[in-house]
Structures are given as structure tokens and as C-alpha cells.
PDB file of C-alpha atoms in Angstrom:
ATOM      1  CA  VAL A   1      -0.117   0.132   0.004  1.00 93.00           C
ATOM      2  CA  ILE A   2       2.680   2.425   1.165  1.00 92.00           C
ATOM      3  CA  ILE A   3       4.457   1.751  -2.322  1.00 90.00           C
ATOM      4  CA  LEU A   4       1.334   2.306  -4.554  1.00 90.00           C
ATOM      5  CA  ALA A   5       0.562   5.306  -2.546  1.00 93.00           C
ATOM      6  CA  ARG A   6       3.846   6.699  -3.115  1.00 94.00           C
ATOM      7  CA  GLU A   7       4.011   5.811  -6.677  1.00 91.00           C
ATOM      8  CA  SER A   8       0.657   7.773  -7.320  1.00 91.00           C
ATOM      9  CA  GLY A   9       2.173  10.836  -5.848  1.00 93.00           C
ATOM     10  CA  LEU A  10       1.091  10.717  -2.242  1.00 95.00           C
ATOM     11  CA  ARG A  11       3.325  11.461   0.559  1.00 95.00           C
ATOM     12  CA  LEU A  12       2.197   9.257   3.079  1.00 95.00           C
ATOM     13  CA  GLU A  13       4.415   7.191   5.758  1.00 95.00           C
ATOM     14  CA  LEU A  14       3.669   3.597   7.275  1.00 93.00           C
ATOM     15  CA  SER A  15       2.127   5.802  10.202  1.00 95.00           C
ATOM     16  CA  ASP A  16      -0.311   7.369   8.029  1.00 96.00           C
ATOM     17  CA  ILE A  17      -1.692   3.736   7.085  1.00 96.00           C
ATOM     18  CA  PRO A  18      -4.387   2.110   9.366  1.00 97.00           C
ATOM     19  CA  VAL A  19      -3.566  -1.581   9.397  1.00 96.00           C
ATOM     20  CA  GLU A  20      -6.147  -3.957  10.685  1.00 96.00           C
ATOM     21  CA  SER A  21      -4.290  -6.657  12.580  1.00 95.00           C
ATOM     22  CA  LEU A  22      -5.087 -10.283  11.837  1.00 95.00           C
ATOM     23  CA  VAL A  23      -3.416 -10.941  15.413  1.00 95.00           C
ATOM     24  CA  PRO A  24      -6.046 -10.988  17.997  1.00 93.00           C
ATOM     25  CA  GLU A  25      -5.579  -8.369  20.747  1.00 92.00           C
ATOM     26  CA  ALA A  26      -5.060 -10.708  23.724  1.00 92.00           C
ATOM     27  CA  LEU A  27      -2.259 -12.612  21.570  1.00 95.00           C
ATOM     28  CA  LYS A  28      -0.066  -9.342  21.428  1.00 94.00           C
ATOM     29  CA  SER A  29       1.075  -9.448  24.711  1.00 94.00           C
ATOM     30  CA  CYS A  30       2.580 -12.944  24.618  1.00 94.00           C
ATOM     31  CA  SER A  31       6.118 -13.133  25.907  1.00 94.00           C
ATOM     32  CA  SER A  32       7.175 -15.921  23.764  1.00 94.00           C
ATOM     33  CA  PRO A  33       6.419 -17.892  20.400  1.00 94.00           C
ATOM     34  CA  ASN A  34       5.408 -20.850  22.372  1.00 95.00           C
ATOM     35  CA  GLU A  35       2.966 -18.906  24.480  1.00 96.00           C
ATOM     36  CA  PHE A  36       1.321 -17.288  21.442  1.00 96.00           C
ATOM     37  CA  MET A  37       0.888 -20.891  19.722  1.00 96.00           C
ATOM     38  CA  GLN A  38      -0.664 -22.426  22.972  1.00 96.00           C
ATOM     39  CA  LYS A  39      -3.231 -19.529  23.327  1.00 95.00           C
ATOM     40  CA  LEU A  40      -3.511 -19.234  19.202  1.00 96.00           C
ATOM     41  CA  PRO A  41      -6.482 -22.277  19.044  1.00 96.00           C
ATOM     42  CA  SER A  42      -8.629 -20.399  21.515  1.00 95.00           C
ATOM     43  CA  PHE A  43      -9.434 -17.816  18.672  1.00 95.00           C
ATOM     44  CA  ASP A  44     -10.308 -20.587  15.962  1.00 96.00           C
ATOM     45  CA  GLN A  45     -13.913 -20.384  16.779  1.00 96.00           C
ATOM     46  CA  ASP A  46     -13.994 -16.650  15.883  1.00 95.00           C
ATOM     47  CA  TRP A  47     -12.248 -17.095  12.770  1.00 95.00           C
ATOM     48  CA  ALA A  48     -14.459 -19.955  11.652  1.00 97.00           C
ATOM     49  CA  ARG A  49     -17.580 -17.745  12.520  1.00 97.00           C
ATOM     50  CA  GLN A  50     -16.638 -15.257  10.288  1.00 96.00           C
ATOM     51  CA  ARG A  51     -15.666 -17.526   7.454  1.00 97.00           C
ATOM     52  CA  HIS A  52     -18.769 -19.252   7.539  1.00 98.00           C
ATOM     53  CA  GLU A  53     -20.833 -16.003   7.977  1.00 98.00           C
ATOM     54  CA  ALA A  54     -19.084 -14.951   4.589  1.00 98.00           C
ATOM     55  CA  GLU A  55     -19.807 -18.358   2.903  1.00 97.00           C
ATOM     56  CA  ALA A  56     -23.528 -18.219   3.825  1.00 98.00           C
ATOM     57  CA  ALA A  57     -23.433 -14.628   1.901  1.00 98.00           C
ATOM     58  CA  GLY A  58     -21.743 -16.099  -1.167  1.00 97.00           C
ATOM     59  CA  GLU A  59     -18.613 -14.477  -0.036  1.00 97.00           C
ATOM     60  CA  VAL A  60     -15.052 -15.137   0.806  1.00 96.00           C
ATOM     61  CA  LEU A  61     -12.671 -13.267   3.082  1.00 96.00           C
ATOM     62  CA  ARG A  62      -9.473 -11.535   1.748  1.00 95.00           C
ATOM     63  CA  TYR A  63      -6.835  -9.263   3.668  1.00 93.00           C
ATOM     64  CA  VAL A  64      -6.396  -6.434   1.116  1.00 95.00           C
ATOM     65  CA  GLY A  65      -4.839  -3.005   1.101  1.00 95.00           C
ATOM     66  CA  ALA A  66      -6.509  -0.013  -0.900  1.00 95.00           C
ATOM     67  CA  VAL A  67      -5.195   3.244  -1.883  1.00 96.00           C
ATOM     68  CA  ASP A  68      -7.456   6.225  -2.115  1.00 95.00           C
ATOM     69  CA  VAL A  69      -5.799   8.896  -4.348  1.00 94.00           C
ATOM     70  CA  LEU A  70      -8.492  11.676  -4.403  1.00 93.00           C
ATOM     71  CA  ASN A  71      -8.669  11.402  -0.544  1.00 95.00           C
ATOM     72  CA  GLY A  72      -4.791  10.863  -0.064  1.00 96.00           C
ATOM     73  CA  LYS A  73      -5.652   7.886   2.105  1.00 96.00           C
ATOM     74  CA  GLY A  74      -4.569   4.097   2.159  1.00 96.00           C
ATOM     75  CA  ARG A  75      -5.822   1.201   4.622  1.00 97.00           C
ATOM     76  CA  VAL A  76      -5.258  -2.620   5.121  1.00 97.00           C
ATOM     77  CA  GLU A  77      -8.201  -4.560   6.208  1.00 97.00           C
ATOM     78  CA  LEU A  78     -10.268  -7.732   6.000  1.00 96.00           C
ATOM     79  CA  GLN A  79     -12.689  -7.570   3.771  1.00 97.00           C
ATOM     80  CA  ARG A  80     -15.645  -9.832   2.557  1.00 97.00           C
ATOM     81  CA  TYR A  81     -15.972 -10.141  -1.294  1.00 97.00           C
ATOM     82  CA  LYS A  82     -18.275 -12.210  -3.458  1.00 97.00           C
ATOM     83  CA  ARG A  83     -17.291 -15.365  -5.246  1.00 96.00           C
ATOM     84  CA  ASP A  84     -17.225 -14.001  -8.585  1.00 94.00           C
ATOM     85  CA  HIS A  85     -14.870 -10.764  -7.651  1.00 94.00           C
ATOM     86  CA  PRO A  86     -11.421 -10.901  -8.978  1.00 93.00           C
ATOM     87  CA  PHE A  87      -9.951 -10.647  -5.662  1.00 94.00           C
ATOM     88  CA  ALA A  88     -12.036 -13.833  -4.488  1.00 95.00           C
ATOM     89  CA  GLN A  89     -10.152 -15.804  -6.954  1.00 92.00           C
ATOM     90  CA  LEU A  90      -6.697 -15.501  -5.794  1.00 88.00           C
ATOM     91  CA  SER A  91      -4.500 -18.454  -4.880  1.00 84.00           C
ATOM     92  CA  GLY A  92      -1.216 -19.148  -3.264  1.00 82.00           C
ATOM     93  CA  SER A  93       1.120 -16.087  -3.425  1.00 81.00           C
ATOM     94  CA  ASP A  94      -0.716 -14.367  -6.246  1.00 86.00           C
ATOM     95  CA  ASN A  95      -0.941 -10.632  -6.390  1.00 89.00           C
ATOM     96  CA  ILE A  96      -3.788  -8.531  -7.793  1.00 91.00           C
ATOM     97  CA  ILE A  97      -4.352  -4.695  -8.211  1.00 91.00           C
ATOM     98  CA  ALA A  98      -7.599  -3.145  -8.920  1.00 92.00           C
ATOM     99  CA  PHE A  99      -7.102   0.479 -11.028  1.00 91.00           C
ATOM    100  CA  THR A 100     -10.637   2.383 -10.444  1.00 91.00           C
ATOM    101  CA  THR A 101     -10.258   5.590 -12.371  1.00 89.00           C
ATOM    102  CA  SER A 102     -12.323   8.168 -14.225  1.00 89.00           C
ATOM    103  CA  ARG A 103     -12.159   5.533 -17.247  1.00 91.00           C
ATOM    104  CA  TYR A 104     -12.387   2.336 -15.479  1.00 91.00           C
ATOM    105  CA  LYS A 105     -15.077   3.383 -12.988  1.00 89.00           C
ATOM    106  CA  GLU A 106     -17.720   1.007 -13.602  1.00 91.00           C
ATOM    107  CA  GLN A 107     -15.192  -1.917 -14.368  1.00 91.00           C
ATOM    108  CA  PRO A 108     -11.936  -1.536 -12.847  1.00 92.00           C
ATOM    109  CA  LEU A 109      -8.799  -2.361 -14.771  1.00 92.00           C
ATOM    110  CA  ILE A 110      -7.224  -5.815 -13.050  1.00 93.00           C
ATOM    111  CA  VAL A 111      -3.254  -6.659 -12.943  1.00 91.00           C
ATOM    112  CA  ARG A 112      -3.138 -10.017 -11.755  1.00 91.00           C
ATOM    113  CA  GLY A 113       0.131 -12.222 -11.405  1.00 88.00           C
ATOM    114  CA  PRO A 114       2.502 -14.340  -9.229  1.00 83.00           C
ATOM    115  CA  GLY A 115       3.930 -12.900  -6.198  1.00 82.00           C
ATOM    116  CA  ALA A 116       7.370 -12.996  -5.766  1.00 79.00           C
ATOM    117  CA  GLY A 117       7.436 -15.681  -2.961  1.00 78.00           C
ATOM    118  CA  ALA A 118       9.610 -16.255  -0.293  1.00 78.00           C
ATOM    119  CA  GLU A 119      12.768 -16.889  -1.631  1.00 81.00           C
ATOM    120  CA  VAL A 120      12.341 -14.118  -4.141  1.00 80.00           C
ATOM    121  CA  THR A 121      11.623 -11.379  -1.440  1.00 80.00           C
ATOM    122  CA  ALA A 122      14.345 -12.906   0.970  1.00 84.00           C
ATOM    123  CA  GLY A 123      16.909 -12.209  -1.893  1.00 85.00           C
ATOM    124  CA  GLY A 124      15.629  -8.820  -2.511  1.00 83.00           C
ATOM    125  CA  VAL A 125      15.815  -8.264   1.344  1.00 85.00           C
ATOM    126  CA  PHE A 126      19.301  -9.309   1.366  1.00 87.00           C
ATOM    127  CA  CYS A 127      20.101  -7.656  -1.750  1.00 89.00           C
ATOM    128  CA  ASP A 128      19.050  -4.372   0.258  1.00 86.00           C
ATOM    129  CA  ILE A 129      20.834  -4.827   3.336  1.00 89.00           C
ATOM    130  CA  LEU A 130      24.348  -5.386   1.251  1.00 89.00           C
ATOM    131  CA  ARG A 131      23.205  -2.404  -0.668  1.00 88.00           C
ATOM    132  CA  LEU A 132      22.899  -0.498   2.942  1.00 87.00           C
ATOM    133  CA  ALA A 133      25.972  -2.099   4.251  1.00 87.00           C
ATOM    134  CA  SER A 134      27.946  -0.696   1.129  1.00 87.00           C
ATOM    135  CA  TYR A 135      26.372   2.830   1.949  1.00 86.00           C
ATOM    136  CA  LEU A 136      27.508   2.922   5.593  1.00 88.00           C
ATOM    137  CA  GLY A 137      30.847   2.024   4.667  1.00 86.00           C
ATOM    138  CA  ALA A 138      31.385  -1.758   4.870  1.00 83.00           C
ATOM    139  CA  PRO A 139      34.222  -3.249   3.284  1.00 80.00           C
ATOM    140  CA  SER A 140      33.090  -5.260   0.140  1.00 70.00           C
TER     141      SER A 140
END
């Protein structure tokens, strides 16, 4: 969301973008991964309820980000989409972007393709770390 917002000309920082966490509030204070994993199953019923409510309405749950260029805002949140919506048809690490503009108002322009995946993302992060180390004066 921050990348798309900035590429669209918005001057937003991460702190400007509300993010609905998928981690229940009660788990945020866990002191260890083991404690987190032990308490996590107690929230399964809530997630199952949300999923079943969406399914009963012919919808699916998707965690999406949105950039509103006109109002200079971005957000990330859990949303419900009808099964025939392009966002509902993603699988695996696919990415999708819907552009709603004055020309694509009734039917947004959809760009869909494979996401980078864990290996490519890790390689990119490692490359960024090496570039930063070089910038800070580390020997090459």
C-alpha cells in the first residue's frame, strides 16, 4: 500500500496507513512464540464464525490494501468479497491490483500475477541489506 500510494504521488508514511491486524489483541502481549502458539487455537472459533458468515452470504474473506488517491489515504483490512469478484479468485502467493479511475469506473482495470514468493523476497531483502552495508562503508 505504501509503495502504491507513493508511486501515485501521495506523500504517506507507514504511520499514516491504518492496518487492521489479523493478530487478536489478547495475543499481542504474549512473551514467547510458544505462548502465542498455545493460545492461538482459542481464537479458531471466531475465525471460523467469520468464514462461515461470509460463505453463507456467498462471499470469501480477503486481507486487502487500498489506496484512495483522491482523499490521500491508504488502509489495510480484512474484507468480504462475492465469489465472482477478482479478489476472491486469488490463490497461493498471487497478487492482484484493481485500478478504479475515471475511465475504469464501472469495471476496474485488473492486473494479476504471481507474487515474488518467499525465496525472491528474501533475496531482495538480502540485496537491500548488502546495498545499505556498502552505503554505510562496509568493506566489499
